PDB file of C-alpha atoms in Angstrom:
ATOM      1  CA  MET A   8      73.121 -25.063  52.750  1.00 42.00           C
ATOM      2  CA  LEU A   9      74.942 -24.779  49.475  1.00 44.00           C
ATOM      3  CA  ARG A  10      73.430 -26.531  46.498  1.00 46.00           C
ATOM      4  CA  THR A  11      76.709 -28.420  45.989  1.00 47.00           C
ATOM      5  CA  GLU A  12      76.370 -29.801  49.520  1.00 48.00           C
ATOM      6  CA  LEU A  13      72.787 -30.875  48.904  1.00 50.00           C
ATOM      7  CA  ASP A  14      73.834 -32.740  45.782  1.00 48.00           C
ATOM      8  CA  HIS A  15      75.499 -35.283  48.053  1.00 46.00           C
ATOM      9  CA  ALA A  16      74.203 -34.793  51.580  1.00 65.00           C
ATOM     10  CA  MET A  17      71.063 -36.870  51.235  1.00 91.00           C
ATOM     11  CA  HIS A  18      72.048 -39.595  48.785  1.00 93.00           C
ATOM     12  CA  ALA A  19      71.827 -43.078  50.289  1.00 92.00           C
ATOM     13  CA  ARG A  20      74.997 -44.967  51.028  1.00 91.00           C
ATOM     14  CA  GLU A  21      76.544 -46.952  48.215  1.00 90.00           C
ATOM     15  CA  GLY A  22      74.763 -50.196  47.424  1.00 90.00           C
ATOM     16  CA  SER A  23      71.332 -49.013  48.608  1.00 92.00           C
ATOM     17  CA  ALA A  24      68.304 -49.910  46.510  1.00 96.00           C
ATOM     18  CA  PRO A  25      66.573 -47.150  44.501  1.00 98.00           C
ATOM     19  CA  VAL A  26      63.666 -45.396  46.188  1.00 98.00           C
ATOM     20  CA  ARG A  27      60.308 -46.811  45.119  1.00 98.00           C
ATOM     21  CA  TRP A  28      58.209 -44.198  43.300  1.00 98.00           C
ATOM     22  CA  ARG A  29      54.432 -44.677  43.546  1.00 98.00           C
ATOM     23  CA  VAL A  30      51.687 -42.541  41.983  1.00 98.00           C
ATOM     24  CA  SER A  31      48.044 -43.121  42.965  1.00 98.00           C
ATOM     25  CA  ASP A  32      45.188 -42.152  40.688  1.00 95.00           C
ATOM     26  CA  GLY A  33      41.985 -40.628  42.031  1.00 96.00           C
ATOM     27  CA  LEU A  34      41.490 -39.127  45.480  1.00 98.00           C
ATOM     28  CA  VAL A  35      43.030 -41.101  48.347  1.00 98.00           C
ATOM     29  CA  PRO A  36      41.161 -40.848  51.691  1.00 98.00           C
ATOM     30  CA  TYR A  37      43.418 -39.308  54.307  1.00 97.00           C
ATOM     31  CA  GLU A  38      42.885 -42.121  56.835  1.00 97.00           C
ATOM     32  CA  ASP A  39      43.947 -44.677  54.217  1.00 98.00           C
ATOM     33  CA  ALA A  40      47.090 -42.677  53.413  1.00 97.00           C
ATOM     34  CA  VAL A  41      48.114 -42.462  57.073  1.00 96.00           C
ATOM     35  CA  ALA A  42      47.532 -46.193  57.591  1.00 97.00           C
ATOM     36  CA  GLU A  43      49.638 -47.031  54.547  1.00 98.00           C
ATOM     37  CA  MET A  44      52.413 -44.682  55.664  1.00 97.00           C
ATOM     38  CA  GLU A  45      52.452 -46.307  59.099  1.00 97.00           C
ATOM     39  CA  ARG A  46      52.719 -49.736  57.468  1.00 98.00           C
ATOM     40  CA  GLN A  47      55.471 -48.719  55.082  1.00 98.00           C
ATOM     41  CA  VAL A  48      57.522 -46.914  57.738  1.00 98.00           C
ATOM     42  CA  ALA A  49      57.496 -50.028  59.921  1.00 98.00           C
ATOM     43  CA  LEU A  50      58.626 -52.208  57.012  1.00 98.00           C
ATOM     44  CA  ILE A  51      61.386 -49.768  56.014  1.00 98.00           C
ATOM     45  CA  ALA A  52      62.618 -49.427  59.608  1.00 98.00           C
ATOM     46  CA  ASP A  53      62.770 -53.231  59.928  1.00 97.00           C
ATOM     47  CA  GLY A  54      64.691 -53.548  56.665  1.00 96.00           C
ATOM     48  CA  LYS A  55      61.805 -55.400  55.020  1.00 97.00           C
ATOM     49  CA  ALA A  56      61.020 -52.794  52.334  1.00 98.00           C
ATOM     50  CA  ASP A  57      62.906 -50.242  50.283  1.00 98.00           C
ATOM     51  CA  GLU A  58      62.319 -46.527  50.759  1.00 98.00           C
ATOM     52  CA  LEU A  59      59.223 -45.012  49.156  1.00 98.00           C
ATOM     53  CA  VAL A  60      57.886 -41.745  47.747  1.00 98.00           C
ATOM     54  CA  TRP A  61      54.115 -41.859  47.294  1.00 98.00           C
ATOM     55  CA  LEU A  62      52.295 -39.193  45.267  1.00 98.00           C
ATOM     56  CA  VAL A  63      48.602 -38.663  46.015  1.00 98.00           C
ATOM     57  CA  GLU A  64      45.727 -36.213  45.883  1.00 98.00           C
ATOM     58  CA  HIS A  65      43.197 -36.026  48.715  1.00 98.00           C
ATOM     59  CA  PRO A  66      39.551 -34.984  48.989  1.00 98.00           C
ATOM     60  CA  PRO A  67      39.214 -31.519  50.578  1.00 98.00           C
ATOM     61  CA  LEU A  68      40.338 -31.641  54.218  1.00 97.00           C
ATOM     62  CA  TYR A  69      42.321 -29.845  56.882  1.00 96.00           C
ATOM     63  CA  THR A  70      45.110 -31.372  58.944  1.00 94.00           C
ATOM     64  CA  ALA A  71      46.382 -30.181  62.310  1.00 91.00           C
ATOM     65  CA  GLY A  72      50.071 -30.641  63.025  1.00 88.00           C
ATOM     66  CA  THR A  73      51.591 -30.957  66.466  1.00 87.00           C
ATOM     67  CA  SER A  74      51.910 -27.144  66.822  1.00 87.00           C
ATOM     68  CA  ALA A  75      48.373 -26.302  65.626  1.00 89.00           C
ATOM     69  CA  ASP A  76      46.504 -23.581  67.512  1.00 91.00           C
ATOM     70  CA  SER A  77      42.710 -24.081  67.590  1.00 90.00           C
ATOM     71  CA  LYS A  78      42.102 -20.390  66.879  1.00 91.00           C
ATOM     72  CA  ASP A  79      43.671 -20.890  63.439  1.00 92.00           C
ATOM     73  CA  LEU A  80      40.837 -23.234  62.449  1.00 94.00           C
ATOM     74  CA  ILE A  81      38.444 -20.550  61.217  1.00 94.00           C
ATOM     75  CA  GLU A  82      35.746 -22.812  59.726  1.00 95.00           C
ATOM     76  CA  PRO A  83      35.836 -26.096  61.664  1.00 93.00           C
ATOM     77  CA  ASP A  84      32.719 -27.476  59.943  1.00 94.00           C
ATOM     78  CA  ARG A  85      33.761 -26.731  56.365  1.00 96.00           C
ATOM     79  CA  PHE A  86      35.827 -29.866  55.697  1.00 97.00           C
ATOM     80  CA  PRO A  87      36.903 -32.864  57.778  1.00 96.00           C
ATOM     81  CA  VAL A  88      39.745 -32.059  60.190  1.00 96.00           C
ATOM     82  CA  PHE A  89      42.413 -34.630  61.013  1.00 95.00           C
ATOM     83  CA  ALA A  90      44.904 -34.447  63.852  1.00 92.00           C
ATOM     84  CA  THR A  91      48.221 -35.702  62.526  1.00 90.00           C
ATOM     85  CA  GLY A  92      51.586 -36.472  64.026  1.00 83.00           C
ATOM     86  CA  ARG A  93      53.619 -34.344  61.628  1.00 86.00           C
ATOM     87  CA  GLY A  94      55.242 -31.134  62.718  1.00 79.00           C
ATOM     88  CA  GLY A  95      53.661 -27.794  61.893  1.00 83.00           C
ATOM     89  CA  GLU A  96      50.232 -26.232  62.190  1.00 87.00           C
ATOM     90  CA  TYR A  97      47.046 -26.316  60.080  1.00 91.00           C
ATOM     91  CA  THR A  98      47.264 -27.172  56.397  1.00 92.00           C
ATOM     92  CA  TYR A  99      44.785 -27.809  53.626  1.00 95.00           C
ATOM     93  CA  HIS A 100      44.850 -30.757  51.209  1.00 97.00           C
ATOM     94  CA  GLY A 101      42.537 -31.189  48.251  1.00 98.00           C
ATOM     95  CA  PRO A 102      42.153 -31.923  44.554  1.00 98.00           C
ATOM     96  CA  GLY A 103      44.678 -30.134  42.372  1.00 98.00           C
ATOM     97  CA  GLN A 104      47.356 -30.259  45.041  1.00 98.00           C
ATOM     98  CA  ARG A 105      50.199 -32.756  44.693  1.00 98.00           C
ATOM     99  CA  VAL A 106      51.030 -34.359  48.007  1.00 98.00           C
ATOM    100  CA  ALA A 107      54.291 -36.320  48.204  1.00 98.00           C
ATOM    101  CA  TYR A 108      54.640 -38.650  51.163  1.00 98.00           C
ATOM    102  CA  VAL A 109      58.369 -39.240  51.567  1.00 98.00           C
ATOM    103  CA  MET A 110      59.441 -42.340  53.504  1.00 98.00           C
ATOM    104  CA  LEU A 111      63.231 -42.407  53.687  1.00 98.00           C
ATOM    105  CA  ASP A 112      65.578 -44.144  56.110  1.00 98.00           C
ATOM    106  CA  LEU A 113      67.884 -41.374  57.267  1.00 97.00           C
ATOM    107  CA  LYS A 114      70.190 -43.938  58.864  1.00 96.00           C
ATOM    108  CA  ARG A 115      71.123 -44.847  55.279  1.00 94.00           C
ATOM    109  CA  ARG A 116      71.599 -41.181  54.404  1.00 95.00           C
ATOM    110  CA  ARG A 117      72.301 -38.481  56.982  1.00 92.00           C
ATOM    111  CA  GLN A 118      70.834 -38.378  60.479  1.00 94.00           C
ATOM    112  CA  ASP A 119      70.241 -34.637  60.439  1.00 94.00           C
ATOM    113  CA  VAL A 120      66.652 -33.383  60.569  1.00 94.00           C
ATOM    114  CA  ARG A 121      67.478 -29.820  59.511  1.00 91.00           C
ATOM    115  CA  ALA A 122      69.476 -31.048  56.534  1.00 93.00           C
ATOM    116  CA  TYR A 123      66.580 -33.323  55.576  1.00 95.00           C
ATOM    117  CA  VAL A 124      64.034 -30.482  55.676  1.00 93.00           C
ATOM    118  CA  ALA A 125      66.413 -28.293  53.638  1.00 92.00           C
ATOM    119  CA  ALA A 126      66.750 -31.117  51.112  1.00 95.00           C
ATOM    120  CA  LEU A 127      62.964 -31.412  50.747  1.00 96.00           C
ATOM    121  CA  GLU A 128      62.755 -27.656  50.218  1.00 94.00           C
ATOM    122  CA  GLU A 129      65.488 -27.976  47.587  1.00 95.00           C
ATOM    123  CA  VAL A 130      63.434 -30.603  45.755  1.00 97.00           C
ATOM    124  CA  VAL A 131      60.496 -28.185  45.581  1.00 97.00           C
ATOM    125  CA  ILE A 132      62.695 -25.249  44.546  1.00 96.00           C
ATOM    126  CA  ARG A 133      64.275 -27.257  41.736  1.00 97.00           C
ATOM    127  CA  THR A 134      60.859 -28.515  40.604  1.00 98.00           C
ATOM    128  CA  LEU A 135      59.570 -24.946  40.399  1.00 98.00           C
ATOM    129  CA  ASP A 136      62.754 -23.706  38.745  1.00 97.00           C
ATOM    130  CA  SER A 137      62.231 -26.197  35.915  1.00 97.00           C
ATOM    131  CA  MET A 138      58.979 -24.325  35.200  1.00 97.00           C
ATOM    132  CA  ASN A 139      60.606 -20.885  35.492  1.00 96.00           C
ATOM    133  CA  VAL A 140      59.078 -20.192  38.896  1.00 97.00           C
ATOM    134  CA  LYS A 141      61.464 -18.860  41.528  1.00 97.00           C
ATOM    135  CA  GLY A 142      60.679 -20.522  44.832  1.00 96.00           C
ATOM    136  CA  GLU A 143      62.474 -19.277  47.924  1.00 96.00           C
ATOM    137  CA  ARG A 144      63.122 -20.362  51.509  1.00 92.00           C
ATOM    138  CA  ARG A 145      62.462 -18.125  54.478  1.00 89.00           C
ATOM    139  CA  GLU A 146      64.345 -18.605  57.742  1.00 84.00           C
ATOM    140  CA  ASP A 147      61.299 -17.787  59.855  1.00 79.00           C
ATOM    141  CA  ARG A 148      58.690 -19.610  57.723  1.00 81.00           C
ATOM    142  CA  VAL A 149      58.774 -23.278  56.732  1.00 81.00           C
ATOM    143  CA  GLY A 150      57.762 -24.034  53.165  1.00 88.00           C
ATOM    144  CA  VAL A 151      58.524 -22.512  49.787  1.00 95.00           C
ATOM    145  CA  TRP A 152      57.462 -18.990  48.836  1.00 96.00           C
ATOM    146  CA  VAL A 153      57.145 -16.878  45.689  1.00 97.00           C
ATOM    147  CA  ARG A 154      57.362 -13.100  45.517  1.00 95.00           C
ATOM    148  CA  ARG A 155      54.288 -11.262  44.192  1.00 93.00           C
ATOM    149  CA  PRO A 156      55.443  -7.797  43.085  1.00 91.00           C
ATOM    150  CA  GLU A 157      52.095  -7.192  41.373  1.00 91.00           C
ATOM    151  CA  LYS A 158      50.274  -7.288  44.734  1.00 90.00           C
ATOM    152  CA  PRO A 159      50.130  -4.447  47.287  1.00 89.00           C
ATOM    153  CA  VAL A 160      53.108  -4.208  49.606  1.00 88.00           C
ATOM    154  CA  LEU A 161      52.693  -5.525  53.132  1.00 83.00           C
ATOM    155  CA  PRO A 162      52.061  -3.178  56.104  1.00 83.00           C
ATOM    156  CA  ASP A 163      55.759  -3.307  56.994  1.00 83.00           C
ATOM    157  CA  GLY A 164      56.646  -2.091  53.500  1.00 85.00           C
ATOM    158  CA  THR A 165      58.015  -5.403  52.219  1.00 87.00           C
ATOM    159  CA  MET A 166      56.969  -7.129  49.003  1.00 90.00           C
ATOM    160  CA  SER A 167      53.972  -9.468  49.094  1.00 90.00           C
ATOM    161  CA  GLU A 168      54.764 -13.170  49.060  1.00 93.00           C
ATOM    162  CA  ASP A 169      52.578 -16.242  48.675  1.00 94.00           C
ATOM    163  CA  LYS A 170      53.157 -19.792  49.783  1.00 95.00           C
ATOM    164  CA  ILE A 171      53.192 -22.360  46.982  1.00 97.00           C
ATOM    165  CA  ALA A 172      54.422 -25.432  48.862  1.00 97.00           C
ATOM    166  CA  ALA A 173      54.090 -26.709  52.428  1.00 93.00           C
ATOM    167  CA  LEU A 174      56.297 -29.132  54.365  1.00 93.00           C
ATOM    168  CA  GLY A 175      55.575 -31.197  57.440  1.00 91.00           C
ATOM    169  CA  ILE A 176      57.532 -34.233  58.548  1.00 94.00           C
ATOM    170  CA  ARG A 177      57.756 -36.819  61.271  1.00 94.00           C
ATOM    171  CA  LEU A 178      60.474 -39.352  62.045  1.00 96.00           C
ATOM    172  CA  ARG A 179      60.131 -42.774  63.604  1.00 96.00           C
ATOM    173  CA  ARG A 180      63.291 -44.812  64.175  1.00 97.00           C
ATOM    174  CA  TRP A 181      64.932 -42.343  61.778  1.00 97.00           C
ATOM    175  CA  VAL A 182      62.472 -43.169  58.984  1.00 98.00           C
ATOM    176  CA  SER A 183      60.629 -40.109  57.668  1.00 97.00           C
ATOM    177  CA  PHE A 184      56.969 -39.836  56.814  1.00 95.00           C
ATOM    178  CA  HIS A 185      54.467 -37.192  55.792  1.00 96.00           C
ATOM    179  CA  GLY A 186      56.385 -34.824  53.493  1.00 96.00           C
ATOM    180  CA  LEU A 187      55.429 -31.975  51.181  1.00 97.00           C
ATOM    181  CA  SER A 188      52.617 -30.553  49.071  1.00 97.00           C
ATOM    182  CA  ILE A 189      52.774 -28.368  45.961  1.00 98.00           C
ATOM    183  CA  ASN A 190      49.783 -26.298  44.871  1.00 98.00           C
ATOM    184  CA  VAL A 191      49.269 -27.106  41.199  1.00 98.00           C
ATOM    185  CA  ASP A 192      45.631 -26.080  40.683  1.00 98.00           C
ATOM    186  CA  PRO A 193      43.674 -26.418  43.944  1.00 98.00           C
ATOM    187  CA  ASP A 194      40.670 -24.269  44.797  1.00 97.00           C
ATOM    188  CA  LEU A 195      42.540 -21.522  46.643  1.00 97.00           C
ATOM    189  CA  SER A 196      39.344 -20.375  48.374  1.00 96.00           C
ATOM    190  CA  HIS A 197      39.502 -23.591  50.414  1.00 96.00           C
ATOM    191  CA  PHE A 198      42.521 -22.218  52.271  1.00 95.00           C
ATOM    192  CA  THR A 199      40.361 -19.481  53.821  1.00 93.00           C
ATOM    193  CA  GLY A 200      38.921 -21.914  56.374  1.00 95.00           C
ATOM    194  CA  ILE A 201      42.253 -21.938  58.216  1.00 93.00           C
ATOM    195  CA  VAL A 202      45.236 -19.736  58.904  1.00 86.00           C
ATOM    196  CA  PRO A 203      47.666 -21.787  56.820  1.00 78.00           C
ATOM    197  CA  CYS A 204      50.640 -22.808  58.953  1.00 62.00           C
ATOM    198  CA  GLY A 205      49.621 -20.139  61.463  1.00 61.00           C
ATOM    199  CA  ILE A 206      50.777 -17.321  59.165  1.00 66.00           C
ATOM    200  CA  SER A 207      48.138 -14.709  58.370  1.00 68.00           C
ATOM    201  CA  ALA A 208      50.283 -11.964  56.828  1.00 70.00           C
ATOM    202  CA  TYR A 209      50.936 -13.844  53.590  1.00 83.00           C
ATOM    203  CA  GLY A 210      48.769 -15.463  50.937  1.00 89.00           C
ATOM    204  CA  VAL A 211      48.652 -18.787  49.146  1.00 94.00           C
ATOM    205  CA  THR A 212      49.192 -19.356  45.441  1.00 97.00           C
ATOM    206  CA  SER A 213      49.423 -22.165  42.889  1.00 98.00           C
ATOM    207  CA  LEU A 214      51.133 -22.805  39.582  1.00 98.00           C
ATOM    208  CA  VAL A 215      47.899 -22.076  37.711  1.00 97.00           C
ATOM    209  CA  ASP A 216      47.339 -18.917  39.778  1.00 97.00           C
ATOM    210  CA  LEU A 217      50.806 -17.820  38.640  1.00 97.00           C
ATOM    211  CA  GLY A 218      49.762 -18.280  35.004  1.00 96.00           C
ATOM    212  CA  LEU A 219      51.121 -21.785  34.382  1.00 96.00           C
ATOM    213  CA  PRO A 220      48.337 -24.123  33.190  1.00 92.00           C
ATOM    214  CA  VAL A 221      50.405 -27.256  33.819  1.00 95.00           C
ATOM    215  CA  MET A 222      49.124 -30.816  34.113  1.00 96.00           C
ATOM    216  CA  MET A 223      49.703 -32.870  37.252  1.00 97.00           C
ATOM    217  CA  ALA A 224      51.643 -35.490  35.249  1.00 97.00           C
ATOM    218  CA  ASP A 225      54.078 -32.826  34.084  1.00 97.00           C
ATOM    219  CA  VAL A 226      54.641 -31.633  37.646  1.00 98.00           C
ATOM    220  CA  ASP A 227      55.149 -35.245  38.728  1.00 98.00           C
ATOM    221  CA  MET A 228      57.841 -35.761  36.104  1.00 98.00           C
ATOM    222  CA  ARG A 229      59.703 -32.626  37.169  1.00 98.00           C
ATOM    223  CA  LEU A 230      59.289 -33.496  40.842  1.00 98.00           C
ATOM    224  CA  ARG A 231      60.807 -36.922  40.278  1.00 98.00           C
ATOM    225  CA  GLU A 232      63.778 -35.464  38.412  1.00 98.00           C
ATOM    226  CA  ALA A 233      64.401 -32.949  41.205  1.00 97.00           C
ATOM    227  CA  PHE A 234      64.068 -35.646  43.861  1.00 97.00           C
ATOM    228  CA  GLU A 235      66.641 -37.812  42.101  1.00 96.00           C
ATOM    229  CA  ASP A 236      69.046 -34.860  41.909  1.00 95.00           C
ATOM    230  CA  VAL A 237      68.886 -34.395  45.667  1.00 96.00           C
ATOM    231  CA  PHE A 238      68.214 -37.874  47.057  1.00 96.00           C
ATOM    232  CA  GLY A 239      69.341 -40.316  44.368  1.00 95.00           C
ATOM    233  CA  PRO A 240      67.772 -42.897  42.030  1.00 97.00           C
ATOM    234  CA  THR A 241      64.139 -43.989  42.021  1.00 98.00           C
ATOM    235  CA  VAL A 242      62.287 -46.901  40.432  1.00 98.00           C
ATOM    236  CA  MET A 243      58.616 -46.766  39.418  1.00 98.00           C
ATOM    237  CA  GLU A 244      56.434 -49.256  41.214  1.00 94.00           C
ATOM    238  CA  ALA A 245      54.503 -51.616  38.939  1.00 74.00           C
TER     239      ALA A 245
END
């Protein structure tokens, strides 16, 4: 998708309310986050609440998407493991990682799942670009990747790449939930308990690992600006 297309493809129809923007302090238990997403999605689908983006951090945990393979859970007793209804495989969430739960009514936007996923990737890419990090899509790998020329080349002779952001979504009545995560400064050793997203040939990185000692609040500001570029206006919840 061309960037010029994305500028308009996912904006809500004229007259729609701004997307609520919520930021939670502290570590939000995963079960509580899922329950709140379920509640909000029902309200949005029924026209009783405006769309919502909710930024959280979680305690260390693993989640299993609908395509998860049990062999990719290397250390099942290391952290709690939650089966979740989002697409994808195993992922890690923990302190230092910004999770954005994105609850949008695609009936008000564009009823196209692929375009929606591409738009979420574009939000991450623009967020990273504002910090001079070049994030890239890969046709055969969901998420956002950065090239690591300083690392050894891969067995097939290609340049090493690390994943910096993961995506996993679900739709109910055309309202999205789950969303994306960006590694700001998580403990990268925690990813070794799984095969992240079922991909073992590539590593995982973070903004701090790339030499950017940024604060979560700064990432949040840039993430919000990128989201508004792609999806339209937001309003901070009180």
